[in-house]
Amino acid sequence: MDVSALLLSRIQFAFTVSFHIIFPAFTVGLAAWLTFLEALRLATGRPLYRRLFDFWLHIFAIAFGLGVVTGIVMAFQFGTNWSELSLRTGPVQGPLLGYESFTAFALEASFFGVMMFGRRRVPTWFYLFACAMVTLGTSLSSFWIMVNNSWMQWPVGYEMDANGIFVPTDWFAIIFSPVVWVRFPHMVLAAYVTTAFCVAATGAWYLIEKRLHAEGVEMIRMGLGLAAVLVPLQILFGHLTGDYVHDRQPAKFAAIEGRWENEKPAAEVLFAIPDEATEANRYAISIPYLGSVIGSMSLTSEEVGLKSFPPDQRPPVAIPFFAFRIMVGCGLVMLALAWFGTWTTHRRLLPQRRWLIWCIFLSFPLGLIATLTGWFTAEVGRQPWAVYGVLRTAEAATPSLTAREVGVSLVIFALIYGTIAVAGIAYVHRLLRRGPEPDPQTMDPQLNPKRPLGLAAGGPAASSNPAE
Amino acid sequence: MPIDLAFIWAAIIAFGVLAYVVMDGFDLGVGILFPLFPDKKDRDVMMNSVAPVWDGNETWLVLGGGGLLAVFPLAYATILPALYMPLIAMLLGLIFRGVAFEYRWRTKRWERVWDVAFAGGSIVAGFCQGIALGALVQGIPVVDRAYAGGWWDWLTPFSIATGLALLIGYTLLGSTWLVMKTEGELARRARHLAQRLAFLTVIAMGVFSLWTPWLRPLYLDRWFGFPTAMFSVIVPLLVLGSLYLIVKGLKSGKDVQPFLASLGLFILGYAGIGISFYPYIVPTSLTIWDAAAPPESLSFLLVGALVLVPIILAYTGYAYWVFRGKVRHEDGYH
């Protein structure tokens, strides 16, 4: 395998997996939300929940379909482009992916059919059950993927045989690796938060356009309310994930921190332009002591710099460094929006604060950006290793591939993914613009067009008690 | 005698791939038949007849592919690079037809475009699967645990022929599925098509069977040597029996029988291929024991397979049961 074929294979994998993760990140959360809506409707009998459900089900269907077809690609790319990885780590990673197939794929796909087409064919309780099974399937899928990826980040429970094959010796250690149990919640929370902001932003869109008030308010209330609880939790799990990186992947941690020298106590670089050629940061803005506090919860600890590692064991610095900062930035903005937005909604002040409605509307991509940049941090930061510290990415690729072959497939992937993305965005946009079916009986005072946003708090209790 | 985990897994993977071939086979077949049914209403019904189940059908591809990585990593790491181009083309075909299920209903102006994507994607996917099968049967060279052939090795007259043969077979599955699931003029046309496709499929199987033994001495020996030659006698008889059941079912209006008998044809063809190259998994380079993962991997996943595959079959069966009966135009959620 020549160098350019390796690079092209890496670009192809990064491109296809980044494209893919967008859809699971969205559907994991949306499936849970749809189940919740269906349960709420059964419990309260409010038709609003049914309209919201029917509306989001269409969006879910598109995202789910894209997730399935782009996911099948991933199942084959390990073999086509990373055959050495497959051969050597297949005995560990293969069964984990096998369990993903057994527990998740068939479950979500079969019940997805019922969810989409079967409402009139199954009992009410079974329909709710089908929604729950789709949710369970999408979550289980994330679980096995996180077990798999966490093993690549921190390989445990194996022995290497004479042929360089990773032979699993302790499945319990692999599945219950502490790394899994901070990264899996981190991913699921990312999916939920992503969905929450997309839902809230859609609601804000309707409020900006002064239509679909009840639906819009409910979407903002539910989306931001959920985010208000989950974003802080997500920041906690992000911190725990950082702890494992600090302890087990010090080179990645140093790259994220933009720290070149060992420092005691260490400063925290807020912003800089890391320069690998001179092994230093340009235009750095740092806060003394904070690096030690973040790394080790101490004012005096020594923190490791990149120069402690030979250059061929360092990740590329710029991508993890910037990706991490973008992720954290998105997270903080989401926290502010979720808390302030929820408080404002609760106080029924949302109609007066149109700037806030606009901010909520514009927040729709924040969750997705944070999810993607988080993955860039994790995966690029793991380089130059495919399996951290044991198997180099360069040794993992398919030996027989040439740059021309991968170049051709990469161009075709880019064209086709571009086409389906453009069409998908256009159709989702069209669905969102149309919005939920309007309420057939406009008896609900919330829907009085002369008093838009009159009940920003929404909810059945508020509907008989106008805001003024 | 110790349990032969590699053998058990070969059986499970073989079952998974067969399940994929027949299940996605009929929904790919429906897509391949799209050009023959230009009417929009017919196409709506055709698509709705497979819409609730195609997702589940395709998961068997991941089960087969992912399962191969888990239990025969060496086969996975040599077959996939050898078939790089047809497999990538197949995946892209599956993407196009997969998104068409959703996109087609979202637009009036571009509906025809997604019709073409659905049909084209189905044709490319089916054809490439056949090519992959042909390329596997003709053999894949392996040296030092890596694919040792060239970039174009998969492209031969034989693999093109298997590609076409599989396309024909898929259209038979698709048309008999339509016979079973639709009514009226659409069903009548499907019945008409199915009859011709049944004969074409049997001819294709015949060509494949006459061609295969001459590819490798192993196959020749299997086909004409004792005891496997018994199958060379029995299988053609069973194939003709299935053909009879298809034609008779079509004539007598038993709408389920042609589909089931077509499945029978596929199972017979599949068994014939299996008999030809067992115990090789990469003919004629690697046997199932050469390619098998360590026992720690095989046994760990086997526990899951024994518990979960029956559950999967149960709820998959239930999902089919929910959507039993004829599909009408107003069905579907769109």
mmCIF file of N, CA, C and O in Angstrom, chain A residues 251-317:
data_model
loop_
_atom_site.group_PDB
_atom_site.id
_atom_site.type_symbol
_atom_site.label_atom_id
_atom_site.label_comp_id
_atom_site.label_asym_id
_atom_site.label_seq_id
_atom_site.Cartn_x
_atom_site.Cartn_y
_atom_site.Cartn_z
ATOM 1 N N ALA A 251 -0.756 11.642 24.870
ATOM 2 C CA ALA A 251 -0.372 12.409 23.673
ATOM 3 C C ALA A 251 -1.584 13.117 23.087
ATOM 4 O O ALA A 251 -1.519 14.268 22.646
ATOM 5 N N LYS A 252 -2.735 12.410 23.070
ATOM 6 C CA LYS A 252 -3.959 13.046 22.593
ATOM 7 C C LYS A 252 -4.325 14.222 23.486
ATOM 8 O O LYS A 252 -4.684 15.302 23.002
ATOM 9 N N PHE A 253 -4.196 14.013 24.798
ATOM 10 C CA PHE A 253 -4.556 15.067 25.739
ATOM 11 C C PHE A 253 -3.687 16.301 25.512
ATOM 12 O O PHE A 253 -4.185 17.432 25.476
ATOM 13 N N ALA A 254 -2.384 16.057 25.313
ATOM 14 C CA ALA A 254 -1.469 17.183 25.089
ATOM 15 C C ALA A 254 -1.832 17.921 23.801
ATOM 16 O O ALA A 254 -1.763 19.152 23.736
ATOM 17 N N ALA A 255 -2.231 17.168 22.778
ATOM 18 C CA ALA A 255 -2.612 17.812 21.517
ATOM 19 C C ALA A 255 -3.877 18.648 21.700
ATOM 20 O O ALA A 255 -3.969 19.775 21.210
ATOM 21 N N ILE A 256 -4.859 18.082 22.424
ATOM 22 C CA ILE A 256 -6.093 18.831 22.676
ATOM 23 C C ILE A 256 -5.773 20.119 23.429
ATOM 24 O O ILE A 256 -6.310 21.184 23.128
ATOM 25 N N GLU A 257 -4.866 20.006 24.401
ATOM 26 C CA GLU A 257 -4.528 21.170 25.221
ATOM 27 C C GLU A 257 -3.590 22.128 24.509
ATOM 28 O O GLU A 257 -3.393 23.248 24.966
ATOM 29 N N GLY A 258 -2.992 21.694 23.404
ATOM 30 C CA GLY A 258 -2.019 22.535 22.731
ATOM 31 C C GLY A 258 -0.786 22.758 23.603
ATOM 32 O O GLY A 258 -0.204 23.835 23.629
ATOM 33 N N ARG A 259 -0.407 21.718 24.340
ATOM 34 C CA ARG A 259 0.716 21.850 25.285
ATOM 35 C C ARG A 259 1.934 21.141 24.691
ATOM 36 O O ARG A 259 1.878 19.943 24.413
ATOM 37 N N TRP A 260 2.996 21.889 24.487
ATOM 38 C CA TRP A 260 4.182 21.288 23.863
ATOM 39 C C TRP A 260 5.186 20.826 24.899
ATOM 40 O O TRP A 260 5.786 19.765 24.751
ATOM 41 N N GLU A 261 5.407 21.683 25.947
ATOM 42 C CA GLU A 261 6.404 21.342 26.964
ATOM 43 C C GLU A 261 5.706 20.724 28.173
ATOM 44 O O GLU A 261 4.543 21.012 28.428
ATOM 45 N N ASN A 262 6.440 19.908 28.937
ATOM 46 C CA ASN A 262 5.913 19.518 30.245
ATOM 47 C C ASN A 262 5.859 20.774 31.102
ATOM 48 O O ASN A 262 6.796 21.569 31.113
ATOM 49 N N GLU A 263 4.737 20.967 31.794
ATOM 50 C CA GLU A 263 4.589 22.183 32.593
ATOM 51 C C GLU A 263 4.183 21.817 34.007
ATOM 52 O O GLU A 263 3.374 20.906 34.205
ATOM 53 N N LYS A 264 4.734 22.569 34.963
ATOM 54 C CA LYS A 264 4.361 22.346 36.359
ATOM 55 C C LYS A 264 4.425 23.653 37.094
ATOM 56 O O LYS A 264 5.520 24.165 37.287
ATOM 57 N N PRO A 265 3.356 24.229 37.524
ATOM 58 C CA PRO A 265 1.987 23.848 37.165
ATOM 59 C C PRO A 265 1.685 24.258 35.724
ATOM 60 O O PRO A 265 2.338 25.141 35.188
ATOM 61 N N ALA A 266 0.683 23.622 35.154
ATOM 62 C CA ALA A 266 0.417 23.822 33.730
ATOM 63 C C ALA A 266 -0.606 24.926 33.516
ATOM 64 O O ALA A 266 -1.548 25.068 34.299
ATOM 65 N N ALA A 267 -0.404 25.688 32.446
ATOM 66 C CA ALA A 267 -1.395 26.690 32.047
ATOM 67 C C ALA A 267 -2.384 26.053 31.086
ATOM 68 O O ALA A 267 -2.116 25.010 30.498
ATOM 69 N N GLU A 268 -3.547 26.691 30.958
ATOM 70 C CA GLU A 268 -4.550 26.223 30.003
ATOM 71 C C GLU A 268 -4.553 27.171 28.812
ATOM 72 O O GLU A 268 -4.759 28.375 28.969
ATOM 73 N N VAL A 269 -4.323 26.607 27.615
ATOM 74 C CA VAL A 269 -4.342 27.430 26.409
ATOM 75 C C VAL A 269 -5.791 27.583 25.958
ATOM 76 O O VAL A 269 -6.426 26.598 25.601
ATOM 77 N N LEU A 270 -6.313 28.799 26.036
ATOM 78 C CA LEU A 270 -7.692 29.000 25.578
ATOM 79 C C LEU A 270 -7.736 29.049 24.063
ATOM 80 O O LEU A 270 -8.578 28.433 23.433
ATOM 81 N N PHE A 271 -6.801 29.824 23.497
ATOM 82 C CA PHE A 271 -6.755 29.894 22.050
ATOM 83 C C PHE A 271 -5.299 30.024 21.613
ATOM 84 O O PHE A 271 -4.478 30.619 22.315
ATOM 85 N N ALA A 272 -4.995 29.461 20.448
ATOM 86 C CA ALA A 272 -3.643 29.587 19.879
ATOM 87 C C ALA A 272 -3.695 29.015 18.485
ATOM 88 O O ALA A 272 -4.704 28.415 18.079
ATOM 89 N N ILE A 273 -2.625 29.213 17.750
ATOM 90 C CA ILE A 273 -2.474 28.490 16.485
ATOM 91 C C ILE A 273 -1.279 27.569 16.649
ATOM 92 O O ILE A 273 -0.128 28.022 16.620
ATOM 93 N N PRO A 274 -1.519 26.274 16.883
ATOM 94 C CA PRO A 274 -0.400 25.364 17.104
ATOM 95 C C PRO A 274 0.395 25.189 15.810
ATOM 96 O O PRO A 274 -0.180 25.061 14.733
ATOM 97 N N ASP A 275 1.712 25.201 15.946
ATOM 98 C CA ASP A 275 2.580 25.092 14.781
ATOM 99 C C ASP A 275 3.486 23.875 14.959
ATOM 100 O O ASP A 275 4.381 23.881 15.806
ATOM 101 N N GLU A 276 3.220 22.832 14.189
ATOM 102 C CA GLU A 276 3.991 21.596 14.367
ATOM 103 C C GLU A 276 5.434 21.760 13.925
ATOM 104 O O GLU A 276 6.324 21.074 14.418
ATOM 105 N N ALA A 277 5.686 22.679 12.969
ATOM 106 C CA ALA A 277 7.045 22.833 12.460
ATOM 107 C C ALA A 277 7.975 23.368 13.552
ATOM 108 O O ALA A 277 9.082 22.865 13.732
ATOM 109 N N THR A 278 7.505 24.366 14.277
ATOM 110 C CA THR A 278 8.359 24.960 15.318
ATOM 111 C C THR A 278 8.087 24.354 16.689
ATOM 112 O O THR A 278 8.728 24.724 17.673
ATOM 113 N N GLU A 279 7.128 23.433 16.767
ATOM 114 C CA GLU A 279 6.726 22.803 18.033
ATOM 115 C C GLU A 279 6.386 23.858 19.080
ATOM 116 O O GLU A 279 6.891 23.822 20.210
ATOM 117 N N ALA A 280 5.567 24.820 18.673
ATOM 118 C CA ALA A 280 5.164 25.876 19.607
ATOM 119 C C ALA A 280 3.827 26.447 19.154
ATOM 120 O O ALA A 280 3.365 26.162 18.048
ATOM 121 N N ASN A 281 3.197 27.227 20.047
ATOM 122 C CA ASN A 281 1.937 27.879 19.707
ATOM 123 C C ASN A 281 2.201 29.323 19.312
ATOM 124 O O ASN A 281 3.045 29.995 19.904
ATOM 125 N N ARG A 282 1.439 29.780 18.343
ATOM 126 C CA ARG A 282 1.464 31.204 18.029
ATOM 127 C C ARG A 282 0.190 31.842 18.551
ATOM 128 O O ARG A 282 -0.846 31.197 18.621
ATOM 129 N N TYR A 283 0.283 33.128 18.892
ATOM 130 C CA TYR A 283 -0.872 33.925 19.347
ATOM 131 C C TYR A 283 -1.611 33.243 20.500
ATOM 132 O O TYR A 283 -2.838 33.246 20.555
ATOM 133 N N ALA A 284 -0.854 32.646 21.423
ATOM 134 C CA ALA A 284 -1.517 31.888 22.485
ATOM 135 C C ALA A 284 -2.121 32.814 23.533
ATOM 136 O O ALA A 284 -1.526 33.824 23.908
ATOM 137 N N ILE A 285 -3.322 32.472 23.978
ATOM 138 C CA ILE A 285 -3.936 33.120 25.131
ATOM 139 C C ILE A 285 -4.094 32.030 26.183
ATOM 140 O O ILE A 285 -4.808 31.052 25.952
ATOM 141 N N SER A 286 -3.408 32.153 27.303
ATOM 142 C CA SER A 286 -3.439 31.075 28.299
ATOM 143 C C SER A 286 -3.793 31.617 29.672
ATOM 144 O O SER A 286 -3.607 32.799 29.959
ATOM 145 N N ILE A 287 -4.270 30.735 30.507
ATOM 146 C CA ILE A 287 -4.557 31.077 31.896
ATOM 147 C C ILE A 287 -3.662 30.190 32.761
ATOM 148 O O ILE A 287 -3.755 28.964 32.681
ATOM 149 N N PRO A 288 -2.817 30.792 33.583
ATOM 150 C CA PRO A 288 -1.933 29.982 34.408
ATOM 151 C C PRO A 288 -2.714 29.094 35.379
ATOM 152 O O PRO A 288 -3.847 29.424 35.738
ATOM 153 N N TYR A 289 -2.117 28.017 35.784
ATOM 154 C CA TYR A 289 -2.660 27.060 36.765
ATOM 155 C C TYR A 289 -3.868 26.268 36.234
ATOM 156 O O TYR A 289 -4.109 25.141 36.651
ATOM 157 N N LEU A 290 -4.662 26.849 35.337
ATOM 158 C CA LEU A 290 -5.927 26.207 34.970
ATOM 159 C C LEU A 290 -5.677 24.857 34.287
ATOM 160 O O LEU A 290 -6.480 23.928 34.424
ATOM 161 N N GLY A 291 -4.551 24.732 33.579
ATOM 162 C CA GLY A 291 -4.231 23.450 32.931
ATOM 163 C C GLY A 291 -4.087 22.335 33.942
ATOM 164 O O GLY A 291 -4.579 21.227 33.750
ATOM 165 N N SER A 292 -3.442 22.612 35.060
ATOM 166 C CA SER A 292 -3.293 21.590 36.105
ATOM 167 C C SER A 292 -4.631 21.284 36.762
ATOM 168 O O SER A 292 -4.933 20.142 37.094
ATOM 169 N N VAL A 293 -5.441 22.335 36.913
ATOM 170 C CA VAL A 293 -6.752 22.131 37.540
ATOM 171 C C VAL A 293 -7.601 21.216 36.655
ATOM 172 O O VAL A 293 -8.194 20.238 37.119
ATOM 173 N N ILE A 294 -7.613 21.497 35.356
ATOM 174 C CA ILE A 294 -8.441 20.700 34.439
ATOM 175 C C ILE A 294 -7.876 19.291 34.314
ATOM 176 O O ILE A 294 -8.625 18.306 34.312
ATOM 177 N N GLY A 295 -6.557 19.187 34.230
ATOM 178 C CA GLY A 295 -5.954 17.871 34.028
ATOM 179 C C GLY A 295 -6.035 17.003 35.273
ATOM 180 O O GLY A 295 -6.378 15.828 35.195
ATOM 181 N N SER A 296 -5.710 17.562 36.425
ATOM 182 C CA SER A 296 -5.557 16.720 37.617
ATOM 183 C C SER A 296 -6.263 17.265 38.847
ATOM 184 O O SER A 296 -6.028 16.783 39.949
ATOM 185 N N MET A 297 -7.100 18.287 38.696
ATOM 186 C CA MET A 297 -7.760 18.907 39.843
ATOM 187 C C MET A 297 -6.736 19.304 40.904
ATOM 188 O O MET A 297 -6.891 19.007 42.096
ATOM 189 N N SER A 298 -5.692 19.986 40.454
ATOM 190 C CA SER A 298 -4.636 20.345 41.390
ATOM 191 C C SER A 298 -4.022 21.653 40.918
ATOM 192 O O SER A 298 -4.129 22.020 39.745
ATOM 193 N N LEU A 299 -3.400 22.400 41.825
ATOM 194 C CA LEU A 299 -2.758 23.648 41.419
ATOM 195 C C LEU A 299 -1.277 23.444 41.131
ATOM 196 O O LEU A 299 -0.604 24.360 40.691
ATOM 197 N N THR A 300 -0.801 22.254 41.392
ATOM 198 C CA THR A 300 0.641 22.065 41.320
ATOM 199 C C THR A 300 1.070 20.932 40.398
ATOM 200 O O THR A 300 2.258 20.720 40.203
ATOM 201 N N SER A 301 0.129 20.177 39.840
ATOM 202 C CA SER A 301 0.497 18.950 39.125
ATOM 203 C C SER A 301 1.316 19.270 37.875
ATOM 204 O O SER A 301 1.194 20.329 37.272
ATOM 205 N N GLU A 302 2.160 18.306 37.508
ATOM 206 C CA GLU A 302 2.882 18.432 36.255
ATOM 207 C C GLU A 302 2.035 17.817 35.151
ATOM 208 O O GLU A 302 1.501 16.721 35.305
ATOM 209 N N GLU A 303 1.895 18.532 34.040
ATOM 210 C CA GLU A 303 1.127 18.020 32.908
ATOM 211 C C GLU A 303 2.077 17.805 31.736
ATOM 212 O O GLU A 303 2.984 18.598 31.502
ATOM 213 N N VAL A 304 1.823 16.706 31.007
ATOM 214 C CA VAL A 304 2.748 16.255 29.973
ATOM 215 C C VAL A 304 2.557 17.056 28.693
ATOM 216 O O VAL A 304 1.423 17.342 28.294
ATOM 217 N N GLY A 305 3.655 17.407 28.046
ATOM 218 C CA GLY A 305 3.589 18.108 26.770
ATOM 219 C C GLY A 305 3.921 17.189 25.610
ATOM 220 O O GLY A 305 4.424 16.065 25.788
ATOM 221 N N LEU A 306 3.617 17.649 24.415
ATOM 222 C CA LEU A 306 3.807 16.819 23.215
ATOM 223 C C LEU A 306 5.264 16.443 22.977
ATOM 224 O O LEU A 306 5.549 15.380 22.422
ATOM 225 N N LYS A 307 6.198 17.322 23.415
ATOM 226 C CA LYS A 307 7.597 17.018 23.150
ATOM 227 C C LYS A 307 8.083 15.790 23.920
ATOM 228 O O LYS A 307 9.157 15.268 23.653
ATOM 229 N N SER A 308 7.296 15.331 24.900
ATOM 230 C CA SER A 308 7.660 14.106 25.612
ATOM 231 C C SER A 308 7.477 12.873 24.742
ATOM 232 O O SER A 308 7.876 11.776 25.130
ATOM 233 N N PHE A 309 6.809 13.043 23.606
ATOM 234 C CA PHE A 309 6.566 11.894 22.732
ATOM 235 C C PHE A 309 7.369 12.068 21.453
ATOM 236 O O PHE A 309 7.478 13.179 20.942
ATOM 237 N N PRO A 310 7.963 10.965 20.943
ATOM 238 C CA PRO A 310 8.654 11.084 19.657
ATOM 239 C C PRO A 310 7.670 11.549 18.588
ATOM 240 O O PRO A 310 6.468 11.219 18.667
ATOM 241 N N PRO A 311 8.132 12.328 17.611
ATOM 242 C CA PRO A 311 7.196 12.882 16.612
ATOM 243 C C PRO A 311 6.343 11.814 15.939
ATOM 244 O O PRO A 311 5.187 12.084 15.591
ATOM 245 N N ASP A 312 6.861 10.596 15.784
ATOM 246 C CA ASP A 312 6.040 9.588 15.099
ATOM 247 C C ASP A 312 5.010 8.943 16.028
ATOM 248 O O ASP A 312 4.349 7.979 15.645
ATOM 249 N N GLN A 313 4.901 9.453 17.263
ATOM 250 C CA GLN A 313 3.834 8.961 18.131
ATOM 251 C C GLN A 313 2.900 10.094 18.561
ATOM 252 O O GLN A 313 2.121 9.949 19.494
ATOM 253 N N ARG A 314 2.991 11.225 17.852
ATOM 254 C CA ARG A 314 2.095 12.339 18.162
ATOM 255 C C ARG A 314 0.969 12.395 17.136
ATOM 256 O O ARG A 314 1.191 12.152 15.957
ATOM 257 N N PRO A 315 -0.222 12.751 17.599
ATOM 258 C CA PRO A 315 -1.293 12.986 16.621
ATOM 259 C C PRO A 315 -1.058 14.314 15.920
ATOM 260 O O PRO A 315 -0.324 15.161 16.442
ATOM 261 N N PRO A 316 -1.684 14.529 14.770
ATOM 262 C CA PRO A 316 -1.671 15.873 14.206
ATOM 263 C C PRO A 316 -2.346 16.806 15.209
ATOM 264 O O PRO A 316 -3.377 16.452 15.772
ATOM 265 N N VAL A 317 -1.768 17.958 15.475
ATOM 266 C CA VAL A 317 -2.212 18.751 16.623
ATOM 267 C C VAL A 317 -3.425 19.623 16.300
ATOM 268 O O VAL A 317 -4.368 19.715 17.082
#
